[in-house]
mmCIF file of C-alpha atoms and ligand atoms in Angstrom:
data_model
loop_
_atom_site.group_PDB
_atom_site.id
_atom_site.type_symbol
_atom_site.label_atom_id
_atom_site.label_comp_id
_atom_site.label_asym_id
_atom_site.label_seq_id
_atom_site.Cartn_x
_atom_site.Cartn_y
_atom_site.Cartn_z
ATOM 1 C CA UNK A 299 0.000 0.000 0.000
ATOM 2 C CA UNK A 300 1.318 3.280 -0.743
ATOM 3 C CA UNK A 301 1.353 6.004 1.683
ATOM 4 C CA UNK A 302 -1.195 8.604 1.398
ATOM 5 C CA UNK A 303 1.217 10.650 3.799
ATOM 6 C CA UNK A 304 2.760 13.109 1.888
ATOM 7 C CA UNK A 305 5.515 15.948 2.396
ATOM 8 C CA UNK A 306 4.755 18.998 0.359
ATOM 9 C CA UNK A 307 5.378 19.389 -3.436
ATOM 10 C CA UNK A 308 9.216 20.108 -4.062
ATOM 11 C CA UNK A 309 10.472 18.777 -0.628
ATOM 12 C CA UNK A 310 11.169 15.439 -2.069
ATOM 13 C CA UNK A 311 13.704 17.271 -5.004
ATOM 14 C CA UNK A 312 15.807 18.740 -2.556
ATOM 15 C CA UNK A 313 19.854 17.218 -2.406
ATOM 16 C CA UNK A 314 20.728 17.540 1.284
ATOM 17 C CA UNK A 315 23.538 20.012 1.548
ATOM 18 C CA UNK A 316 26.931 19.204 1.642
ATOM 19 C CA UNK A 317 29.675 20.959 4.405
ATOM 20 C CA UNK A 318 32.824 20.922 4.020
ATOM 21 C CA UNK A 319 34.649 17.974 5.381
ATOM 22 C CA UNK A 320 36.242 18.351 8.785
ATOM 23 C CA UNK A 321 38.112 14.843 9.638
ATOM 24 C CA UNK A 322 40.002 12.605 7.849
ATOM 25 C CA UNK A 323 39.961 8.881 8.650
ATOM 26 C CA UNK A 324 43.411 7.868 10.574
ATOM 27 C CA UNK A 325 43.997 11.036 11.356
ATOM 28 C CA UNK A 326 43.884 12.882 14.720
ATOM 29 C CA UNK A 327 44.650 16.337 13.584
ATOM 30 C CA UNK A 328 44.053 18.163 9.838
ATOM 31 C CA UNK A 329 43.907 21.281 8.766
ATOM 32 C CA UNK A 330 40.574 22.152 7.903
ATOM 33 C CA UNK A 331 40.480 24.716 4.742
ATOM 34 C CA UNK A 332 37.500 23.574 3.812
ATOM 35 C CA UNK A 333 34.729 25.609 5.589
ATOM 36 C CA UNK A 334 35.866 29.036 5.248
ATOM 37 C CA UNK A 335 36.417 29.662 9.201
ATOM 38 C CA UNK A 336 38.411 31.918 10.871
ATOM 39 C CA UNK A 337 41.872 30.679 11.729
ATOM 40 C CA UNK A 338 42.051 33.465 14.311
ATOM 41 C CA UNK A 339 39.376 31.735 16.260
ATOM 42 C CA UNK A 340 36.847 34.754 17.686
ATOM 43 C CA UNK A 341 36.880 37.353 20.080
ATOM 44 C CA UNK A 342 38.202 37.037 23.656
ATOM 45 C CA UNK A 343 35.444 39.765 24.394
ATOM 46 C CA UNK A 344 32.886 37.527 22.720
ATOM 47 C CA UNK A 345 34.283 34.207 24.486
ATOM 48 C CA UNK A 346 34.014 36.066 27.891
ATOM 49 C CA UNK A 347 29.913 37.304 26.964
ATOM 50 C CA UNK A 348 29.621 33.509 25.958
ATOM 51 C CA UNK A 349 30.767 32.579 29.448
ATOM 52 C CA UNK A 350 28.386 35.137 31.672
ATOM 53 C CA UNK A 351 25.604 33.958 29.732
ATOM 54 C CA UNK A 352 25.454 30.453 31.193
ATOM 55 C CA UNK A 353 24.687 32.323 34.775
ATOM 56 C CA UNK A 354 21.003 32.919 32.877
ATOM 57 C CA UNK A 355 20.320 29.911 31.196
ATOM 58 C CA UNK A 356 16.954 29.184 33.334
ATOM 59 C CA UNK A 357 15.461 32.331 31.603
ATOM 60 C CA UNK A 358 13.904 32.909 28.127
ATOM 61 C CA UNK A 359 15.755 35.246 25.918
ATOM 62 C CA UNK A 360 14.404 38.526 24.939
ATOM 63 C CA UNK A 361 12.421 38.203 21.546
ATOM 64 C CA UNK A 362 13.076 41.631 19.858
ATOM 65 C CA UNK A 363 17.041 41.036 19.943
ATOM 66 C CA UNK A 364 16.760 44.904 20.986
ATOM 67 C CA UNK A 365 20.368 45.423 22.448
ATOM 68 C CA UNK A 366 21.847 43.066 19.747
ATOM 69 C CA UNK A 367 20.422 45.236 16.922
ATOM 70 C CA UNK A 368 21.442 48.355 18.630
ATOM 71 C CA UNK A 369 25.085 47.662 18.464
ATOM 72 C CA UNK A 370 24.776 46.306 14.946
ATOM 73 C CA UNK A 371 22.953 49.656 14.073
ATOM 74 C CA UNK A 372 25.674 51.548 15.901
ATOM 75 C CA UNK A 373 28.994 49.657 14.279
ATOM 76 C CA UNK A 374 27.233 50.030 10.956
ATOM 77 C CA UNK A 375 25.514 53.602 10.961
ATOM 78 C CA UNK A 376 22.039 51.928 10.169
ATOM 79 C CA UNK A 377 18.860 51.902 11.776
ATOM 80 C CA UNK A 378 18.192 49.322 14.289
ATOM 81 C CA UNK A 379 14.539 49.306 13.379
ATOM 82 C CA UNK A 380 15.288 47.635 9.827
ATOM 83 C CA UNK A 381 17.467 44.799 11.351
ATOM 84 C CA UNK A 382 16.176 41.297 11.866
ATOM 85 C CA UNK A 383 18.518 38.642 13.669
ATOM 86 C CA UNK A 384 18.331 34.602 12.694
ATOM 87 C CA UNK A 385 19.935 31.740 13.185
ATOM 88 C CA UNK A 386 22.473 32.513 10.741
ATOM 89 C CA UNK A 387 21.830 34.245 7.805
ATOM 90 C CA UNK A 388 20.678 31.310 6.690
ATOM 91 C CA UNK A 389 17.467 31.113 8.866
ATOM 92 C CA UNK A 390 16.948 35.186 7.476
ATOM 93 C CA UNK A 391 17.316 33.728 3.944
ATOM 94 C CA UNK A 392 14.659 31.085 4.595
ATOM 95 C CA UNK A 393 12.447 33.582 6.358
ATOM 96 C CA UNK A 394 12.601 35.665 3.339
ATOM 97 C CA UNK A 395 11.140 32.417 0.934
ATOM 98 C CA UNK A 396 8.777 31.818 3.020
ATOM 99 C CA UNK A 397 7.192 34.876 3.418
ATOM 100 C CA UNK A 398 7.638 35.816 -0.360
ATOM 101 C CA UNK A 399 7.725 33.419 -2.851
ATOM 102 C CA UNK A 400 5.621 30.079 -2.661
ATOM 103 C CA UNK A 401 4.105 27.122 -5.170
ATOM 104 C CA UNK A 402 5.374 27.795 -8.893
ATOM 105 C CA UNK A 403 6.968 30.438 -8.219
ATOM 106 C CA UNK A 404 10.867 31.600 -9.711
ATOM 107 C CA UNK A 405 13.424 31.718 -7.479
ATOM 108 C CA UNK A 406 16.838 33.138 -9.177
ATOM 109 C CA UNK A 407 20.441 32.198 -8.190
ATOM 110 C CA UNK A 408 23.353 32.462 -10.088
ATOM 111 C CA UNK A 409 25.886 29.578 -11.902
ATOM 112 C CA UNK A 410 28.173 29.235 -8.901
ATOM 113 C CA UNK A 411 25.603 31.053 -6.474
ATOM 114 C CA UNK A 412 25.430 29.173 -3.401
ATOM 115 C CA UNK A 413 24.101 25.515 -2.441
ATOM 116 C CA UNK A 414 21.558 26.554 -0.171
ATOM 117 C CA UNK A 415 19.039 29.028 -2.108
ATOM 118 C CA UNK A 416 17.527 26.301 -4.478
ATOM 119 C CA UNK A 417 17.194 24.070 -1.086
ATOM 120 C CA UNK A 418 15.063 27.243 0.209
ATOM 121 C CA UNK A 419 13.554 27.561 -3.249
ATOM 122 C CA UNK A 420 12.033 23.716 -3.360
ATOM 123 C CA UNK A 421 11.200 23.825 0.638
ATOM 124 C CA UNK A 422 8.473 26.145 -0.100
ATOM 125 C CA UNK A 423 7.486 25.007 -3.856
ATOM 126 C CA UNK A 424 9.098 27.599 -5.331
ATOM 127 C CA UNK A 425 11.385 26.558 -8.474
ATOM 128 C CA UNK A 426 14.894 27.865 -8.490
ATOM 129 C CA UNK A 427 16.249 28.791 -11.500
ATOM 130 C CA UNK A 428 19.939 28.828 -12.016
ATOM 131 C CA UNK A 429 21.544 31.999 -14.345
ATOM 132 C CA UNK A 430 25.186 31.751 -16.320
ATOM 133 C CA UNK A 431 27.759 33.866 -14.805
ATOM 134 C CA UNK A 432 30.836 34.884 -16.998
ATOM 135 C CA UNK A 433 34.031 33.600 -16.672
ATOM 136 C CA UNK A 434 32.731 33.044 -12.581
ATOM 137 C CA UNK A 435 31.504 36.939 -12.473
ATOM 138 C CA UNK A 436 27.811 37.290 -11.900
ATOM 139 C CA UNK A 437 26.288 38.481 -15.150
ATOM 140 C CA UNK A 438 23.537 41.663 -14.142
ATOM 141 C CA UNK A 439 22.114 41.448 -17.815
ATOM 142 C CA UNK A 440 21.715 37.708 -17.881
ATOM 143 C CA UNK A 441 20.162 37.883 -14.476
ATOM 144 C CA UNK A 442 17.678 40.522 -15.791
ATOM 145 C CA UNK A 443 16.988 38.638 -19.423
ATOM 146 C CA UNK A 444 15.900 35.309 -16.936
ATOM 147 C CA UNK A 445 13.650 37.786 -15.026
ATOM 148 C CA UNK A 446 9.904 36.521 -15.526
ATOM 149 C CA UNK A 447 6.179 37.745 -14.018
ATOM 150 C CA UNK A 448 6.524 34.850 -11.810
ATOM 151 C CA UNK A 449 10.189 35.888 -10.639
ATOM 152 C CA UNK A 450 9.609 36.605 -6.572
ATOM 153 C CA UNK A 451 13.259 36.286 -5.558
ATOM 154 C CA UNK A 452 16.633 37.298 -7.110
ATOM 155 C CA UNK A 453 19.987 35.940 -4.635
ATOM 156 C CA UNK A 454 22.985 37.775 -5.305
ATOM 157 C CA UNK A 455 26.300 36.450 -3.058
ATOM 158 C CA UNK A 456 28.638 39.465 -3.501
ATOM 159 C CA UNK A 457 31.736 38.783 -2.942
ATOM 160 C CA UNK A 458 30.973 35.055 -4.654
ATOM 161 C CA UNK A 459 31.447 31.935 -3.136
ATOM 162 C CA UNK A 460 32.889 29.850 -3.929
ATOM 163 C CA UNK A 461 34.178 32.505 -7.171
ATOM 164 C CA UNK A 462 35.253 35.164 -4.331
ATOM 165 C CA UNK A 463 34.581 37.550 -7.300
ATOM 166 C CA UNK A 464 32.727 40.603 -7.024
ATOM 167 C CA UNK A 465 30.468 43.321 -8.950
ATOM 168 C CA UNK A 466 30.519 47.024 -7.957
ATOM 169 C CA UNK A 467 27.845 48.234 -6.035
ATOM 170 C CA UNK A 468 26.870 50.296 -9.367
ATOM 171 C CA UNK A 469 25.873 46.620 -10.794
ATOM 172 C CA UNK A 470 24.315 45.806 -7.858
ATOM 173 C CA UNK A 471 21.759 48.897 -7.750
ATOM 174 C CA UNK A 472 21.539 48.410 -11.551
ATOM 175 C CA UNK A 473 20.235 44.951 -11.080
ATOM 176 C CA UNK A 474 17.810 46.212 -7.726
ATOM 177 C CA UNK A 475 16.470 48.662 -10.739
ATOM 178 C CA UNK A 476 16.214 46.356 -13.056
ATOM 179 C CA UNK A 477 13.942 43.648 -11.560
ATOM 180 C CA UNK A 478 10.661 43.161 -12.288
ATOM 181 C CA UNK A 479 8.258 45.326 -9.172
ATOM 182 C CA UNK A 480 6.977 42.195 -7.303
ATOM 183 C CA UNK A 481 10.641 40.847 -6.517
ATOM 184 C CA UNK A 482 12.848 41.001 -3.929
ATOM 185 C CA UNK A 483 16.633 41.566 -4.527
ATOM 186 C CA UNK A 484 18.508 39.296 -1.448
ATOM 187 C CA UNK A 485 21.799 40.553 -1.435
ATOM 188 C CA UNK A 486 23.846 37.937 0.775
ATOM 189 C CA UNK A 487 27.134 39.655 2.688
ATOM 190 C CA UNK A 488 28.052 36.940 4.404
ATOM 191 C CA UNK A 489 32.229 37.602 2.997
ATOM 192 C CA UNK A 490 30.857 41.233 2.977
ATOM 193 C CA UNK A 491 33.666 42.513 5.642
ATOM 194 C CA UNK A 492 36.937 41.035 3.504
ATOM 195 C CA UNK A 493 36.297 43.394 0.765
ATOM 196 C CA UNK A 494 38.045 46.695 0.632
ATOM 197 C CA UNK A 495 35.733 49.726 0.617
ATOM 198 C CA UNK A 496 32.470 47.575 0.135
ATOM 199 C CA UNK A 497 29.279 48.760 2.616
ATOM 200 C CA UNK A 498 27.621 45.182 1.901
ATOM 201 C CA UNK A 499 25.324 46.695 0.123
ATOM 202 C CA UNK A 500 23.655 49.070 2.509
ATOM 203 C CA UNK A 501 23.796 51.995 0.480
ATOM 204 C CA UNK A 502 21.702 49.995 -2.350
ATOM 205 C CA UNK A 503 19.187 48.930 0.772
ATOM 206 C CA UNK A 504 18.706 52.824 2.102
ATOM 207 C CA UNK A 505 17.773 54.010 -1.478
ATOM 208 C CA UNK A 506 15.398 51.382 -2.561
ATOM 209 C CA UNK A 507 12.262 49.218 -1.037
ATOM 210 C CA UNK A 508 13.105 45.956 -2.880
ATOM 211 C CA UNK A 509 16.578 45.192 -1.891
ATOM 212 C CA UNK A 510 17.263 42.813 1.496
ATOM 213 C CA UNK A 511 21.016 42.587 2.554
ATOM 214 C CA UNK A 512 21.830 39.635 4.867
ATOM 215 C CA UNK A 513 25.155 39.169 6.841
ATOM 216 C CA UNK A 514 26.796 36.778 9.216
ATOM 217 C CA UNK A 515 28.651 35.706 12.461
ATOM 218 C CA UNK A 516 29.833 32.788 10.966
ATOM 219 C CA UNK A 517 32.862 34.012 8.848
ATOM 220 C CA UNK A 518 34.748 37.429 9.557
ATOM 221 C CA UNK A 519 33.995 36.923 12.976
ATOM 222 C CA UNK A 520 34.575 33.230 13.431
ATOM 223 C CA UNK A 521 31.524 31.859 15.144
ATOM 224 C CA UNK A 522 30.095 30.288 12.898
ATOM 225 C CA UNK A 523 29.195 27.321 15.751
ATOM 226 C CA UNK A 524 27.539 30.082 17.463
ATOM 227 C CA UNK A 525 24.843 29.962 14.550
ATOM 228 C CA UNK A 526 23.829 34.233 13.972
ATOM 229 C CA UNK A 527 23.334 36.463 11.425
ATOM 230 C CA UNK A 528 21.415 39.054 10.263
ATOM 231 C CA UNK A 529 19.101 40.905 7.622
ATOM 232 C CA UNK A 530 19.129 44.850 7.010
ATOM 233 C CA UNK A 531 16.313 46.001 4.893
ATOM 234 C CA UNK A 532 13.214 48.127 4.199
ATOM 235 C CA UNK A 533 10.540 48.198 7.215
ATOM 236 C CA UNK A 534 8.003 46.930 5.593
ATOM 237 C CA UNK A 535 9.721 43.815 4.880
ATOM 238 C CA UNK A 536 11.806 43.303 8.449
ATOM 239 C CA UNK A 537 8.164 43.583 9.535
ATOM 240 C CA UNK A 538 6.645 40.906 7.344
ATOM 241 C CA UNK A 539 9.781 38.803 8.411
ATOM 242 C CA UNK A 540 9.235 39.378 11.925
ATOM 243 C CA UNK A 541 5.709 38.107 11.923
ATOM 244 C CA UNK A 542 6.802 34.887 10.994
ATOM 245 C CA UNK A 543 9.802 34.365 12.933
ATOM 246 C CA UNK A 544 9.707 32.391 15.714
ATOM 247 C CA UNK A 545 9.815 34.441 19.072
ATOM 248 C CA UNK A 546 12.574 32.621 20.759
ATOM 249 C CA UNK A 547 14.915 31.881 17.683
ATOM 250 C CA UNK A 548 18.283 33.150 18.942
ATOM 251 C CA UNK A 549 19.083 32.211 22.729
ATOM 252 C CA UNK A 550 20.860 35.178 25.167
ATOM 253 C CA UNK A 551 24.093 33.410 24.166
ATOM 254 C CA UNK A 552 23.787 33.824 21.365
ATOM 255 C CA UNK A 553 22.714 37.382 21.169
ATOM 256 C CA UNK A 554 25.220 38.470 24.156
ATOM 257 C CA UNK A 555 27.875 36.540 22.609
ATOM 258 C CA UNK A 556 27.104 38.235 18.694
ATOM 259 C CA UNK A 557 26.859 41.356 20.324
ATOM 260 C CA UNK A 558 30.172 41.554 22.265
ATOM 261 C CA UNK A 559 31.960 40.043 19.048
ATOM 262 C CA UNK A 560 30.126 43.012 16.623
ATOM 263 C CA UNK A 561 31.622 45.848 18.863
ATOM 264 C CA UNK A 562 35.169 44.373 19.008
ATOM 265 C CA UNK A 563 36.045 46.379 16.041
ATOM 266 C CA UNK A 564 40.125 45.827 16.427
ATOM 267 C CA UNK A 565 39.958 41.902 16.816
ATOM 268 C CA UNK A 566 37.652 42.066 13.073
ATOM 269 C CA UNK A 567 40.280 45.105 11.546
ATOM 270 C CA UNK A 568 43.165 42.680 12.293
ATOM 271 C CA UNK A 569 41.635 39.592 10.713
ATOM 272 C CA UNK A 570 40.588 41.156 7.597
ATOM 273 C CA UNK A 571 44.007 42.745 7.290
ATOM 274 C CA UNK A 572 45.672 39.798 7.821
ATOM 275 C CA UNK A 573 43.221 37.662 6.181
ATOM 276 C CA UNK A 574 44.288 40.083 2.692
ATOM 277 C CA UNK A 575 48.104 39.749 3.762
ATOM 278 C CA UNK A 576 47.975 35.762 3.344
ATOM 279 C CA UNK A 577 45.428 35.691 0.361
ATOM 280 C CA UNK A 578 47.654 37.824 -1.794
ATOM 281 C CA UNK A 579 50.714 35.382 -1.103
ATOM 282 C CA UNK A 580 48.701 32.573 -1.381
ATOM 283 C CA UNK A 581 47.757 33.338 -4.489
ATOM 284 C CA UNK A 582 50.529 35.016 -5.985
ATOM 285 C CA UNK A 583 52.784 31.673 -4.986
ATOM 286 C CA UNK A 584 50.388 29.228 -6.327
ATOM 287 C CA UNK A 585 50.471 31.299 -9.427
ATOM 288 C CA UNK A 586 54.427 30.640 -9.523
ATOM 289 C CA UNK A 587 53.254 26.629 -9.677
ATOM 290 C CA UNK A 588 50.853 27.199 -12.905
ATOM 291 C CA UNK A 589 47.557 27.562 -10.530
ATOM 292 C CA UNK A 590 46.248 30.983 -11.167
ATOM 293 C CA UNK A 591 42.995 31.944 -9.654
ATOM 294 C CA UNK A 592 40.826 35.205 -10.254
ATOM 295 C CA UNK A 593 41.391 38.228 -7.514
ATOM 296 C CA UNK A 594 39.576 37.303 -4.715
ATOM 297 C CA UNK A 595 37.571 39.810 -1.848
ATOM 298 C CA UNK A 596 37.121 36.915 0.566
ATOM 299 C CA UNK A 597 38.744 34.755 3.036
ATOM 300 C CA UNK A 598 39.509 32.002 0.225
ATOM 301 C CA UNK A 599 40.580 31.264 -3.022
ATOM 302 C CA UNK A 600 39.246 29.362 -6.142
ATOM 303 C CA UNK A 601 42.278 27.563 -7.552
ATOM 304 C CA UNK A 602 41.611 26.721 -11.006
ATOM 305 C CA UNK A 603 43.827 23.535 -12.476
ATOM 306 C CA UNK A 604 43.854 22.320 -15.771
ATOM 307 C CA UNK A 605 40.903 19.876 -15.989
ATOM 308 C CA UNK A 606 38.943 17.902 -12.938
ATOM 309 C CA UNK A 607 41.185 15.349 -13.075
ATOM 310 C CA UNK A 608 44.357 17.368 -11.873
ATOM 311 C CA UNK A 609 41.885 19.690 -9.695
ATOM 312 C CA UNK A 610 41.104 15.918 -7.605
ATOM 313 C CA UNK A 611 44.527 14.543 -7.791
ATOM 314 C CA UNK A 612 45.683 17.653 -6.139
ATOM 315 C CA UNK A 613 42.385 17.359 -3.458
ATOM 316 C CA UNK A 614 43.776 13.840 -2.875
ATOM 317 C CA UNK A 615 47.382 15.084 -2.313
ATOM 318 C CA UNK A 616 46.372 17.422 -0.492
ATOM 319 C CA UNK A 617 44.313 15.012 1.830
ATOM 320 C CA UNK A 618 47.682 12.772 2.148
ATOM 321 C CA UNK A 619 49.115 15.773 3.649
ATOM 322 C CA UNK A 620 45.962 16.074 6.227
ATOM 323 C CA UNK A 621 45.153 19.357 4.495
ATOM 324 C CA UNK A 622 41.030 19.973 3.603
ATOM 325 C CA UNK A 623 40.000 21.999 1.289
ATOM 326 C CA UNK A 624 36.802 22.108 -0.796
ATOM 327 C CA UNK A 625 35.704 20.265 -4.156
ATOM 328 C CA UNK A 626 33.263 22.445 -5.994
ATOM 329 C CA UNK A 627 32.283 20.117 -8.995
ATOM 330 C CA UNK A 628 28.653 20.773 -7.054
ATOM 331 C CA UNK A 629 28.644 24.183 -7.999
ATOM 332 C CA UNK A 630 30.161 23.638 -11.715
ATOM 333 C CA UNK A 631 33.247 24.078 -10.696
ATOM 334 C CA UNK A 632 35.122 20.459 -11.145
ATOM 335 C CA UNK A 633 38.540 21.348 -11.652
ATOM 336 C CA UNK A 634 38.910 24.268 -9.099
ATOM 337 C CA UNK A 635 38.951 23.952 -5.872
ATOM 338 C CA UNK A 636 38.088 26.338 -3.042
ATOM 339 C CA UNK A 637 40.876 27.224 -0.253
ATOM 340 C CA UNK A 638 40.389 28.766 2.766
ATOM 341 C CA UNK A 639 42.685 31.310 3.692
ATOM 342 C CA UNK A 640 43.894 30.145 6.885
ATOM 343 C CA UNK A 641 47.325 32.170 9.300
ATOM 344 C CA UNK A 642 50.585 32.272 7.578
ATOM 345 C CA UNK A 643 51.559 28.631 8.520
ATOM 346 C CA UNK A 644 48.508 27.240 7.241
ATOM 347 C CA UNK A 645 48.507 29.027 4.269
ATOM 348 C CA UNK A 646 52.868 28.041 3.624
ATOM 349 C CA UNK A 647 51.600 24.277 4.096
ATOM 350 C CA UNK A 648 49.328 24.755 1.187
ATOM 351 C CA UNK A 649 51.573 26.238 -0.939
ATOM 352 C CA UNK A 650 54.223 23.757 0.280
ATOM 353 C CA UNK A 651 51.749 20.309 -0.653
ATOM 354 C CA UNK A 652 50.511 22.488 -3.876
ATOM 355 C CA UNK A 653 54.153 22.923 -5.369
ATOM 356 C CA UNK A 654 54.989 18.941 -4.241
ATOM 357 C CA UNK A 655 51.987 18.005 -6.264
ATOM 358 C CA UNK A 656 52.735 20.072 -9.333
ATOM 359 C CA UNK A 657 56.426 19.136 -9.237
ATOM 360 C CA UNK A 658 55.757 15.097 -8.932
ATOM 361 C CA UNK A 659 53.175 15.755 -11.778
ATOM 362 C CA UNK A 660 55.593 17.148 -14.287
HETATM 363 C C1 LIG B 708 28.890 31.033 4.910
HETATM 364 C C2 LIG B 708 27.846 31.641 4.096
HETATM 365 C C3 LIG B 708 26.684 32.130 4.686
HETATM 366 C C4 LIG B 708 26.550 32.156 6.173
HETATM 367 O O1 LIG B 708 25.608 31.313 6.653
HETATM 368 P P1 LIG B 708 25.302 31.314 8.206
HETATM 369 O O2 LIG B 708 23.982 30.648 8.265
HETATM 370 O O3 LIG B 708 25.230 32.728 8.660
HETATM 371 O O4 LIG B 708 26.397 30.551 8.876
HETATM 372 C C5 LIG B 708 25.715 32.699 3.878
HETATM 373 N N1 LIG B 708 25.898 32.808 2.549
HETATM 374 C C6 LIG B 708 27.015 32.367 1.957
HETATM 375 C C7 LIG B 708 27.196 32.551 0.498
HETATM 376 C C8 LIG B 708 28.019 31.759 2.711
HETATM 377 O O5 LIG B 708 29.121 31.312 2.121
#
C-alpha cells in the first residue's frame, strides 16, 4: 500500500547540503580549509559574553534582539529598526522564501551562487532557477533577461562563493532597478567585511524598497558554531519577516555573545588585514606553480587547475598531507577547488603540498 502521507510538493527534489569535510579517517589532527572559518578563532570579548551567559540559562531570551540590533545599528551607521537577527543568515534567507515566494513560483540564483538558495527555493514550492555567470563573475544582464512575471526572488552572493569575485555596487543597484516590481533583490554579505571599501550593500538597501542585505557571524567573525546572522532592509519587509519568525529563535548566548563580538572592532580590523596579507601570497605563490585563480575579496581562493582530473589529484594530495579543502564540482566548478585562507603557517603548508603536487606531476 502506498502512503497517502505526503511531504509537500518540491520537498522530495531537494539534495541535502553538503559541508565541508572536517576529519580525515586515521587522522587525529588536519587542517581544515574547507569551511571558510576563521583561523584566528573569535573574540576574547565575545568568548568572555559567551561565558556570563550560562549564569542565565533558566530564563527565556528577549524576543526583539533589541540590544543586539542596537550595536549592529551603531557599528554600521544603520537603523536598528530595519534589522532582523536569525539563526544565521541562513534562517533570514529562509524567512525571506517563506514569506515571499511560494508554489510555482521563480526563485533566481546564479551559476556558482550558493548551495543553499535552491534548497530554500524547493522547501516552499518555489522553483529555483539557475543563471550563467561569466568567466565566474555574476552576469547583471543575464540575471535581468531570466527575469519573468513569476520571478519573486533574485539571490545575489557578492563577494561570490565559492568565485570570491565581485560586482561594484553600481551593478548591484543596476540589477535592484532592473527587476521586475513584485521581486525582492537578497543581497547575501556573508564575505561582505573582507572586501576593501564595500558597505555590503547598505547603500543599495537605504535608497530602494526591494533590496534585502543579509550578513553573518559565521565568517569574519569566526563563530560560525555560534549559529547568527542578520538581515538589514526596508521596514516593511523586516516587519513581514518578523511576523513569521519564531519568538525565541536566537538564545541570550547567542545574542550576548554576537553582540560583544560586533563591537570588538580591532579583533575584526586585524583579521581582515591579515586575512588580505595571506590571500595575496597565497595566491601570488600558487600562481608561480601554474595555478592561477581570479582576484579574490574573501577569506579564500578558487584555484583553477587544468581539468577535474588534476583539480582531484591535487584534493587527494592534499588530503595525504591532512590538508582539507573544498571540491566544488557541485557548484560547476570540477577542476577548481576552493581554499580557505587560513594564518601564515597554514597558508605556507598549502603552498608547500601544492608545489609537491605540481612538481611530482611534471
Ligand atoms: C557562509 C555563508 C553564509 C553564512 O551562513 P550562516 O547561516 O550565517 O552561517 C551565507 N551565505 C554564503 C554565500 C556563505 O558562504
Amino acid at each position: 500500500m502506498t502512503s497517502k502521507i505526503k511531504p509537500q510538493p518540491g520537498i522530495m527534489d531537494i539534495a541535502l547540503y553538503q559541508g565541508g569535510q572536517s576529519t580525515l579517517p586515521g587522522r587525529a589532527e588536519v587542517l581544515k580549509l574547507s569551511s571558510n572559518e576563521n583561523h584566528y578563532g573569535f573574540s576574547d570579548k565575545a568568548r568572555e559574553a559567551f561565558l556570563k551567559s550560562a549564569r542565565t540559562l533558566h530564563r527565556y531570551p528577549g524576543t526583539d534582539h533589541k540590544s543586539l540590533r542596537g550595536a549592529i545599528g551603531e557599528v554600521h551607521r544603520i537603523d536598528p529598526d530595519n534589522i532582523i537577527c536569525g539563526v544565521g543568515s541562513d534562517e533570514v534567507l529562509q524567512m525571506i522564501c517563506q514569506a515571499y515566494a511560494g508554489n510555482r513560483d521563480e526563485v533566481i540564483h546564479t551559476e556558482h551562487g550558493f548551495s543553499l538558495y535552491p534548497i530554500l527555493a524547493r522547501a516552499v514550492g518555489a522553483k529555483p532557477v539557475s543563471v550563467p555567470e561569466t568567466d565566474r563573475r555574476v552576469d547583471v544582464d543575464a540575471i535581468l533577461r531570466a527575469c519573468t512575471a513569476r520571478t519573486k526572488i533574485v539571490f545575489l552572493t557578492n563577494p561570490g562563493n565559492p568565485t570570491g569575485t565581485m560586482i561594484p555596487l553600481a551593478d548591484v543597484a543596476r540589477l535592484a532597478d532592473g527587476i521586475p516590481p513584485q521581486a525582492i533583490l537578497v543581497v547575501d554579505g556573508a564575505y561582505a567585511e573582507f572586501a576593501e571599501g564595500y558597505d555590503g550593500g547598505i547603500s543599495v538597501v537605504q535608497a530602494r524598497d526591494n533590496v534585502v542585505m543579509t550578513r553573518t557571524f559565521s565568517k569574519i567573525y569566526g563563530l560560525g558554531g555560534l549559529r547568527i546572522g542578520w538581515g538589514f532592509g526596508p521596514r516593511a519587509i523586516i516587519d513581514v519577516l518578523n511576523r513569521i519568525r519564531q519568538p525565541f529563535n536566537l538564545s541570550d548566548t547567542q545574542l550576548m555573545t554576537a553582540e560583544a563580538a560586533v563591537r570588538d572592532r580591532d579583533f575584526t580590523e586585524r583579521c581582515r588585514v591579515e586575512n588580505a596579507k595571506w590571500r595575496h601570497w597565497m595566491a601570488d605563490k600558487l600562481a608561480e606553480v601554474g595555478i592561477v585563480s581570479d582576484p579574490s575579496s574573501t577569506n579564500f581562493i578558487l584555484a583553477r587547475f587544468r581539468d577535474a582530473g588534476e583539480a582531484d589529484a591535487c584534493d587527494a594530495h592534499l588530503k595525504s598531507e591532512g590538508i582539507l579543502v573544498r571540491k566544488v564540482a557541485g557548484y560547476g566548478l570540477p577542476h577548481c577547488l576552493r581554499i580557505t585562507v587560513g594564518d601564515e603557517s597554514a597558508c605556507r603548508r598549502v603552498v608547500h603540498a601544492v608545489a609537491q603536487f605540481r612538481a611530482m606531476a611534471q
